Amino acid sequence: MRELIAKAGFEAGIKLGAVFHQFIGLPISFENVEIIERAIESCVSLQPYVEEVKVEIDRDVLRKSISGYGYATLLPEMLRVEVLVSVKEENLRCKVRAKLEWIEDYPLMYLKEVVLSE
Amino acid sequence: MRELIAKAGFEAGIKLGAVFHQFIGLPISFENVEIIERAIESCVSLQPYVEEVKVEIDRDVLRKSISGYGYATLLPEMLRVEVLVSVKEENLRCKVRAKLEWIEDYPLMYLKEVVLSE
Amino acid sequence: MRELIAKAGFEAGIKLGAVFHQFIGLPISFENVEIIERAIESCVSLQPYVEEVKVEIDRDVLRKSISGYGYATLLPEMLRVEVLVSVKEENLRCKVRAKLEWIEDYPLMYLKEVVLSE
Amino acid sequence: MRELIAKAGFEAGIKLGAVFHQFIGLPISFENVEIIERAIESCVSLQPYVEEVKVEIDRDVLRKSISGYGYATLLPEMLRVEVLVSVKEENLRCKVRAKLEWIEDYPLMYLKEVVLSE
């Protein structure tokens, strides 16, 4: 059971680490913010064990970050991601809900919920 | 005039270098290939001096790269990008069309056309 | 205890997801392969809960991937990363050892060991 | 000659676009800032036509960006890169010196010098 729980946490961590390090730095503005959110979600959804994913780019931070050239760079403080992964082993299932969000000057990744069920 | 031409080439190079190094590595399959193409184009379009951009992910290479987990990583040999940039200086304009494509084991970036006009 | 174990797995997953998606795509050859390995390790070591990290770029795959231009792109099949994270909660500690390596056409990330101790 | 000049600019642009989009987002602190600078330089040096490259991460911005977790994310405002590329065609050579630096809320990439010689 220990391995099952660790694996569920592990899989959630992979997804959040991946999103942050793949997409930070891309050019963004109000013109493409929605397609970027959907594109990132599509990448996470392809990966194993993902049941749900929600990506939100903070419009307020985006607005303040747009330069005189009319767009911004996707920054750590703009990105909010929530993912639910589900891992199964024989009769037991472990679901982990995890989140990435900007809290006190840091792109914090944390577990919101760890649920075991048969 | 030398600076104008160099700048047009420079701006085209920035865009191709950016696309390659931002997006190589992302999870991709036939499910999200189109949204990824449009998302990459949207990022390039935001950048200065861009008149046109076309991103194509090679379906044949994609098909062969899909693992037992049902998706692939975006690889250098999948990515084709064509960009047209236009830079102006007083009465002179320089347009540069450039391309990234996989040629003989290398993600070649090259100029297709350099046009000066008034 | 469930949260502790899930968190240890989660932290290991973040590190492996981060390395893959941050560094895949960079220019590499025998000239800089060692500094790249050390640089990636230095990035992982900065992150919370990391006790050990080892990054290895496969020299055989590197050799075969070098193009006529004298270098290669860092590819999924070149990268091996092993990380040990350690998370503590009151009197209990959970250590997780995890690995990224190329197995059967896929950059597999998996848990090698989950250890609980007081 | 037009193609030569455009190509020199193009090659310089590729290098700056590549550095920005490959490395923004990585974990950095005073512990690894120097190895990261050298690692980025090593990546640029491998690429075609590069004669010189200098990467500097701004220590003041780094200091202010370090979170309570003891490290920062490599951000656009920290990164300064200068590159000299040299392209030859028959009897003519074109050298372009270009720079990336943070100017007025934007990671500006610009040409410093375009020199033609026999």
Short mmCIF file of N, CA, C and O in Angstrom, two decimals, chain C residues 6-95:
data_model
loop_
_atom_site.label_atom_id
_atom_site.label_comp_id
_atom_site.label_asym_id
_atom_site.label_seq_id
_atom_site.Cartn_x
_atom_site.Cartn_y
_atom_site.Cartn_z
N ALA C 6 2.71 10.05 0.39
CA ALA C 6 2.32 10.67 -0.87
C ALA C 6 3.20 11.88 -1.16
O ALA C 6 3.61 12.12 -2.31
N LYS C 7 3.52 12.65 -0.11
CA LYS C 7 4.34 13.84 -0.30
C LYS C 7 5.77 13.47 -0.74
O LYS C 7 6.34 14.14 -1.61
N ALA C 8 6.30 12.42 -0.17
CA ALA C 8 7.65 11.99 -0.57
C ALA C 8 7.66 11.58 -2.05
O ALA C 8 8.54 11.97 -2.81
N GLY C 9 6.65 10.81 -2.44
CA GLY C 9 6.55 10.46 -3.86
C GLY C 9 6.37 11.69 -4.73
O GLY C 9 7.00 11.82 -5.79
N PHE C 10 5.51 12.58 -4.28
CA PHE C 10 5.22 13.83 -5.01
C PHE C 10 6.49 14.63 -5.26
O PHE C 10 6.76 15.07 -6.39
N GLU C 11 7.28 14.81 -4.22
CA GLU C 11 8.51 15.61 -4.35
C GLU C 11 9.50 14.96 -5.31
O GLU C 11 10.18 15.65 -6.08
N ALA C 12 9.58 13.63 -5.27
CA ALA C 12 10.46 12.94 -6.23
C ALA C 12 9.96 13.14 -7.67
O ALA C 12 10.74 13.38 -8.58
N GLY C 13 8.65 13.06 -7.84
CA GLY C 13 8.07 13.24 -9.17
C GLY C 13 8.33 14.63 -9.73
O GLY C 13 8.66 14.80 -10.91
N ILE C 14 8.18 15.64 -8.89
CA ILE C 14 8.44 17.02 -9.33
C ILE C 14 9.84 17.13 -9.92
O ILE C 14 10.04 17.72 -10.98
N LYS C 15 10.81 16.56 -9.22
CA LYS C 15 12.21 16.71 -9.66
C LYS C 15 12.44 16.06 -11.02
O LYS C 15 13.12 16.61 -11.88
N LEU C 16 11.90 14.86 -11.21
CA LEU C 16 12.13 14.18 -12.49
C LEU C 16 11.38 14.86 -13.63
O LEU C 16 11.92 15.03 -14.73
N GLY C 17 10.13 15.25 -13.38
CA GLY C 17 9.38 15.98 -14.41
C GLY C 17 10.08 17.28 -14.79
O GLY C 17 10.15 17.65 -15.96
N ALA C 18 10.62 17.94 -13.79
CA ALA C 18 11.31 19.21 -14.03
C ALA C 18 12.55 19.03 -14.90
O ALA C 18 12.76 19.75 -15.87
N VAL C 19 13.38 18.06 -14.55
CA VAL C 19 14.62 17.86 -15.32
C VAL C 19 14.30 17.57 -16.78
O VAL C 19 14.86 18.18 -17.69
N PHE C 20 13.40 16.64 -16.99
CA PHE C 20 13.08 16.25 -18.36
C PHE C 20 12.61 17.46 -19.17
O PHE C 20 13.14 17.75 -20.25
N HIS C 21 11.66 18.19 -18.64
CA HIS C 21 11.03 19.23 -19.46
C HIS C 21 11.82 20.54 -19.49
O HIS C 21 11.59 21.38 -20.35
N GLN C 22 12.75 20.72 -18.57
CA GLN C 22 13.60 21.90 -18.63
C GLN C 22 14.74 21.71 -19.62
O GLN C 22 15.08 22.64 -20.36
N PHE C 23 15.32 20.53 -19.67
CA PHE C 23 16.61 20.40 -20.35
C PHE C 23 16.57 19.66 -21.68
O PHE C 23 17.49 19.81 -22.49
N ILE C 24 15.53 18.86 -21.93
CA ILE C 24 15.45 18.22 -23.25
C ILE C 24 15.49 19.33 -24.32
O ILE C 24 14.82 20.33 -24.20
N GLY C 25 16.31 19.13 -25.32
CA GLY C 25 16.40 20.10 -26.40
C GLY C 25 17.69 20.90 -26.42
O GLY C 25 17.99 21.57 -27.40
N LEU C 26 18.47 20.83 -25.36
CA LEU C 26 19.68 21.68 -25.35
C LEU C 26 20.79 21.08 -26.20
O LEU C 26 20.87 19.88 -26.42
N PRO C 27 21.67 21.94 -26.72
CA PRO C 27 22.78 21.48 -27.55
C PRO C 27 23.83 20.77 -26.71
O PRO C 27 24.26 21.29 -25.68
N ILE C 28 24.25 19.59 -27.18
CA ILE C 28 25.18 18.79 -26.39
C ILE C 28 26.15 18.02 -27.28
O ILE C 28 25.81 17.65 -28.40
N SER C 29 27.36 17.83 -26.75
CA SER C 29 28.38 17.02 -27.44
C SER C 29 29.32 16.48 -26.36
O SER C 29 29.12 16.73 -25.17
N PHE C 30 30.36 15.77 -26.79
CA PHE C 30 31.32 15.27 -25.80
C PHE C 30 32.06 16.41 -25.12
O PHE C 30 32.59 16.24 -24.02
N GLU C 31 32.10 17.58 -25.76
CA GLU C 31 32.78 18.73 -25.16
C GLU C 31 32.10 19.27 -23.90
O GLU C 31 32.76 19.75 -22.99
N ASN C 32 30.76 19.25 -23.90
CA ASN C 32 30.09 19.87 -22.75
C ASN C 32 29.23 18.89 -21.94
O ASN C 32 28.50 19.30 -21.03
N VAL C 33 29.31 17.60 -22.24
CA VAL C 33 28.41 16.66 -21.59
C VAL C 33 28.61 16.63 -20.06
O VAL C 33 27.63 16.56 -19.29
N GLU C 34 29.83 16.78 -19.62
CA GLU C 34 30.05 16.72 -18.17
C GLU C 34 29.56 17.98 -17.45
O GLU C 34 28.95 17.88 -16.38
N ILE C 35 29.80 19.13 -18.06
CA ILE C 35 29.30 20.35 -17.39
C ILE C 35 27.77 20.36 -17.39
O ILE C 35 27.14 20.83 -16.43
N ILE C 36 27.17 19.79 -18.42
CA ILE C 36 25.71 19.73 -18.45
C ILE C 36 25.19 18.78 -17.36
O ILE C 36 24.24 19.11 -16.64
N GLU C 37 25.81 17.66 -17.20
CA GLU C 37 25.41 16.74 -16.12
C GLU C 37 25.51 17.43 -14.75
O GLU C 37 24.59 17.36 -13.93
N ARG C 38 26.62 18.12 -14.52
CA ARG C 38 26.80 18.80 -13.21
C ARG C 38 25.81 19.96 -13.06
O ARG C 38 25.30 20.21 -11.97
N ALA C 39 25.56 20.68 -14.15
CA ALA C 39 24.63 21.81 -14.07
C ALA C 39 23.21 21.32 -13.74
O ALA C 39 22.52 21.92 -12.91
N ILE C 40 22.80 20.24 -14.38
CA ILE C 40 21.46 19.71 -14.09
C ILE C 40 21.39 19.24 -12.63
O ILE C 40 20.43 19.54 -11.91
N GLU C 41 22.43 18.53 -12.19
CA GLU C 41 22.44 18.10 -10.78
C GLU C 41 22.36 19.31 -9.84
O GLU C 41 21.67 19.26 -8.82
N SER C 42 23.05 20.37 -10.20
CA SER C 42 23.03 21.56 -9.33
C SER C 42 21.63 22.14 -9.23
O SER C 42 21.23 22.65 -8.18
N CYS C 43 20.88 22.07 -10.32
CA CYS C 43 19.50 22.59 -10.29
C CYS C 43 18.61 21.72 -9.41
O CYS C 43 17.77 22.23 -8.67
N VAL C 44 18.78 20.42 -9.50
CA VAL C 44 17.94 19.52 -8.69
C VAL C 44 18.29 19.68 -7.21
O VAL C 44 17.41 19.72 -6.34
N SER C 45 19.58 19.80 -6.93
CA SER C 45 20.03 19.88 -5.53
C SER C 45 19.46 21.09 -4.80
O SER C 45 19.31 21.07 -3.57
N LEU C 46 19.16 22.15 -5.54
CA LEU C 46 18.60 23.35 -4.90
C LEU C 46 17.18 23.15 -4.42
O LEU C 46 16.72 23.87 -3.53
N GLN C 47 16.48 22.21 -5.00
CA GLN C 47 15.05 22.08 -4.72
C GLN C 47 14.81 21.37 -3.37
O GLN C 47 15.65 20.60 -2.90
N PRO C 48 13.68 21.63 -2.76
CA PRO C 48 13.41 21.12 -1.42
C PRO C 48 13.40 19.58 -1.33
O PRO C 48 12.96 18.92 -2.27
N TYR C 49 13.87 19.06 -0.21
CA TYR C 49 13.79 17.63 0.17
C TYR C 49 14.78 16.72 -0.57
O TYR C 49 14.73 15.51 -0.39
N VAL C 50 15.64 17.30 -1.40
CA VAL C 50 16.55 16.45 -2.17
C VAL C 50 17.77 16.07 -1.32
O VAL C 50 18.45 16.94 -0.79
N GLU C 51 18.03 14.77 -1.21
CA GLU C 51 19.22 14.31 -0.49
C GLU C 51 20.35 13.94 -1.43
O GLU C 51 21.51 14.14 -1.13
N GLU C 52 19.99 13.33 -2.54
CA GLU C 52 21.00 12.92 -3.52
C GLU C 52 20.42 13.05 -4.91
O GLU C 52 19.22 12.83 -5.12
N VAL C 53 21.29 13.33 -5.88
CA VAL C 53 20.86 13.31 -7.27
C VAL C 53 22.05 12.94 -8.14
O VAL C 53 23.18 13.36 -7.89
N LYS C 54 21.75 12.12 -9.15
CA LYS C 54 22.79 11.70 -10.09
C LYS C 54 22.21 11.80 -11.50
O LYS C 54 21.17 11.20 -11.78
N VAL C 55 22.88 12.58 -12.35
CA VAL C 55 22.45 12.73 -13.73
C VAL C 55 23.50 12.13 -14.65
O VAL C 55 24.69 12.44 -14.51
N GLU C 56 23.07 11.28 -15.55
CA GLU C 56 23.99 10.69 -16.53
C GLU C 56 23.40 10.81 -17.92
O GLU C 56 22.25 10.44 -18.15
N ILE C 57 24.22 11.29 -18.83
CA ILE C 57 23.82 11.35 -20.23
C ILE C 57 24.51 10.20 -20.94
O ILE C 57 25.73 10.07 -20.87
N ASP C 58 23.73 9.38 -21.60
CA ASP C 58 24.25 8.15 -22.20
C ASP C 58 25.21 8.47 -23.35
O ASP C 58 24.81 9.03 -24.37
N ARG C 59 26.48 8.10 -23.18
CA ARG C 59 27.51 8.42 -24.18
C ARG C 59 27.28 7.70 -25.50
O ARG C 59 27.63 8.22 -26.56
N ASP C 60 26.74 6.49 -25.45
CA ASP C 60 26.52 5.75 -26.70
C ASP C 60 25.43 6.41 -27.53
O ASP C 60 25.58 6.59 -28.74
N VAL C 61 24.34 6.76 -26.87
CA VAL C 61 23.27 7.43 -27.61
C VAL C 61 23.76 8.80 -28.09
O VAL C 61 23.46 9.22 -29.23
N LEU C 62 24.52 9.48 -27.27
CA LEU C 62 25.06 10.79 -27.66
C LEU C 62 25.90 10.64 -28.93
O LEU C 62 25.71 11.38 -29.90
N ARG C 63 26.80 9.67 -28.92
CA ARG C 63 27.69 9.46 -30.08
C ARG C 63 26.89 9.28 -31.36
O ARG C 63 27.18 9.88 -32.39
N LYS C 64 25.84 8.46 -31.28
CA LYS C 64 25.05 8.17 -32.49
C LYS C 64 24.18 9.35 -32.92
O LYS C 64 23.69 9.38 -34.04
N SER C 65 23.96 10.28 -31.99
CA SER C 65 23.04 11.38 -32.29
C SER C 65 23.76 12.63 -32.81
O SER C 65 23.09 13.59 -33.21
N ILE C 66 25.08 12.62 -32.78
CA ILE C 66 25.80 13.82 -33.22
C ILE C 66 25.68 13.97 -34.73
O ILE C 66 25.99 13.05 -35.49
N SER C 67 25.21 15.14 -35.15
CA SER C 67 24.96 15.39 -36.58
C SER C 67 26.25 15.84 -37.28
O SER C 67 27.30 15.97 -36.65
N GLY C 68 26.13 16.11 -38.55
CA GLY C 68 27.26 16.62 -39.32
C GLY C 68 27.74 17.98 -38.82
O GLY C 68 28.84 18.42 -39.18
N TYR C 69 26.96 18.63 -38.01
CA TYR C 69 27.35 19.92 -37.44
C TYR C 69 28.16 19.76 -36.14
O TYR C 69 28.49 20.74 -35.50
N GLY C 70 28.39 18.53 -35.75
CA GLY C 70 29.31 18.29 -34.64
C GLY C 70 28.69 18.27 -33.25
O GLY C 70 29.41 18.19 -32.26
N TYR C 71 27.37 18.33 -33.17
CA TYR C 71 26.75 18.25 -31.86
C TYR C 71 25.35 17.64 -32.01
O TYR C 71 24.90 17.39 -33.12
N ALA C 72 24.71 17.42 -30.87
CA ALA C 72 23.38 16.82 -30.86
C ALA C 72 22.43 17.66 -30.01
O ALA C 72 22.83 18.62 -29.36
N THR C 73 21.18 17.26 -30.05
CA THR C 73 20.16 17.81 -29.16
C THR C 73 19.99 16.83 -28.00
O THR C 73 19.95 15.62 -28.25
N LEU C 74 19.89 17.32 -26.78
CA LEU C 74 19.63 16.40 -25.66
C LEU C 74 18.25 15.75 -25.85
O LEU C 74 17.23 16.45 -25.88
N LEU C 75 18.25 14.44 -26.00
CA LEU C 75 17.03 13.70 -26.33
C LEU C 75 16.59 12.84 -25.15
O LEU C 75 17.41 12.48 -24.30
N PRO C 76 15.29 12.48 -25.13
CA PRO C 76 14.78 11.65 -24.04
C PRO C 76 15.59 10.36 -23.84
O PRO C 76 15.78 9.93 -22.71
N GLU C 77 16.06 9.76 -24.92
CA GLU C 77 16.75 8.47 -24.77
C GLU C 77 18.17 8.61 -24.23
O GLU C 77 18.83 7.60 -23.97
N MET C 78 18.65 9.82 -24.04
CA MET C 78 20.01 10.03 -23.50
C MET C 78 20.04 10.20 -21.99
O MET C 78 21.11 10.12 -21.39
N LEU C 79 18.91 10.51 -21.40
CA LEU C 79 18.89 11.07 -20.05
C LEU C 79 18.56 10.02 -18.98
O LEU C 79 17.53 9.35 -19.05
N ARG C 80 19.45 9.88 -18.01
CA ARG C 80 19.19 9.03 -16.84
C ARG C 80 19.36 9.88 -15.59
O ARG C 80 20.41 10.52 -15.41
N VAL C 81 18.36 9.89 -14.76
CA VAL C 81 18.40 10.69 -13.54
C VAL C 81 17.94 9.83 -12.37
O VAL C 81 16.93 9.12 -12.48
N GLU C 82 18.68 9.86 -11.29
CA GLU C 82 18.24 9.18 -10.07
C GLU C 82 18.24 10.20 -8.94
O GLU C 82 19.19 10.96 -8.77
N VAL C 83 17.15 10.20 -8.18
CA VAL C 83 17.01 11.20 -7.13
C VAL C 83 16.54 10.51 -5.84
O VAL C 83 15.77 9.55 -5.88
N LEU C 84 17.06 10.99 -4.72
CA LEU C 84 16.59 10.51 -3.41
C LEU C 84 16.03 11.71 -2.67
O LEU C 84 16.74 12.70 -2.44
N VAL C 85 14.75 11.63 -2.30
CA VAL C 85 14.15 12.71 -1.51
C VAL C 85 13.77 12.17 -0.13
O VAL C 85 13.53 10.97 0.04
N SER C 86 13.73 13.08 0.79
CA SER C 86 13.46 12.69 2.17
C SER C 86 12.52 13.72 2.80
O SER C 86 12.83 14.91 2.84
N VAL C 87 11.37 13.24 3.28
CA VAL C 87 10.37 14.14 3.85
C VAL C 87 10.08 13.70 5.29
O VAL C 87 9.95 12.50 5.57
N LYS C 88 9.99 14.66 6.19
CA LYS C 88 9.83 14.36 7.60
C LYS C 88 8.53 14.96 8.13
O LYS C 88 8.08 16.01 7.66
N GLU C 89 7.95 14.26 9.12
CA GLU C 89 6.70 14.73 9.71
C GLU C 89 6.70 14.22 11.14
O GLU C 89 6.75 13.01 11.35
N GLU C 90 6.71 15.10 12.10
CA GLU C 90 6.84 14.67 13.50
C GLU C 90 7.95 13.62 13.66
O GLU C 90 9.10 13.90 13.32
N ASN C 91 7.59 12.42 14.08
CA ASN C 91 8.62 11.41 14.35
C ASN C 91 8.89 10.48 13.18
O ASN C 91 9.64 9.52 13.30
N LEU C 92 8.24 10.75 12.08
CA LEU C 92 8.33 9.81 10.97
C LEU C 92 9.04 10.45 9.77
O LEU C 92 8.86 11.63 9.49
N ARG C 93 9.82 9.64 9.08
CA ARG C 93 10.51 10.10 7.89
C ARG C 93 10.20 9.14 6.75
O ARG C 93 10.17 7.92 6.95
N CYS C 94 9.98 9.69 5.56
CA CYS C 94 9.80 8.84 4.39
C CYS C 94 10.83 9.24 3.33
O CYS C 94 10.93 10.41 2.96
N LYS C 95 11.58 8.26 2.86
CA LYS C 95 12.56 8.49 1.79
C LYS C 95 12.09 7.75 0.54
O LYS C 95 11.67 6.59 0.61
#
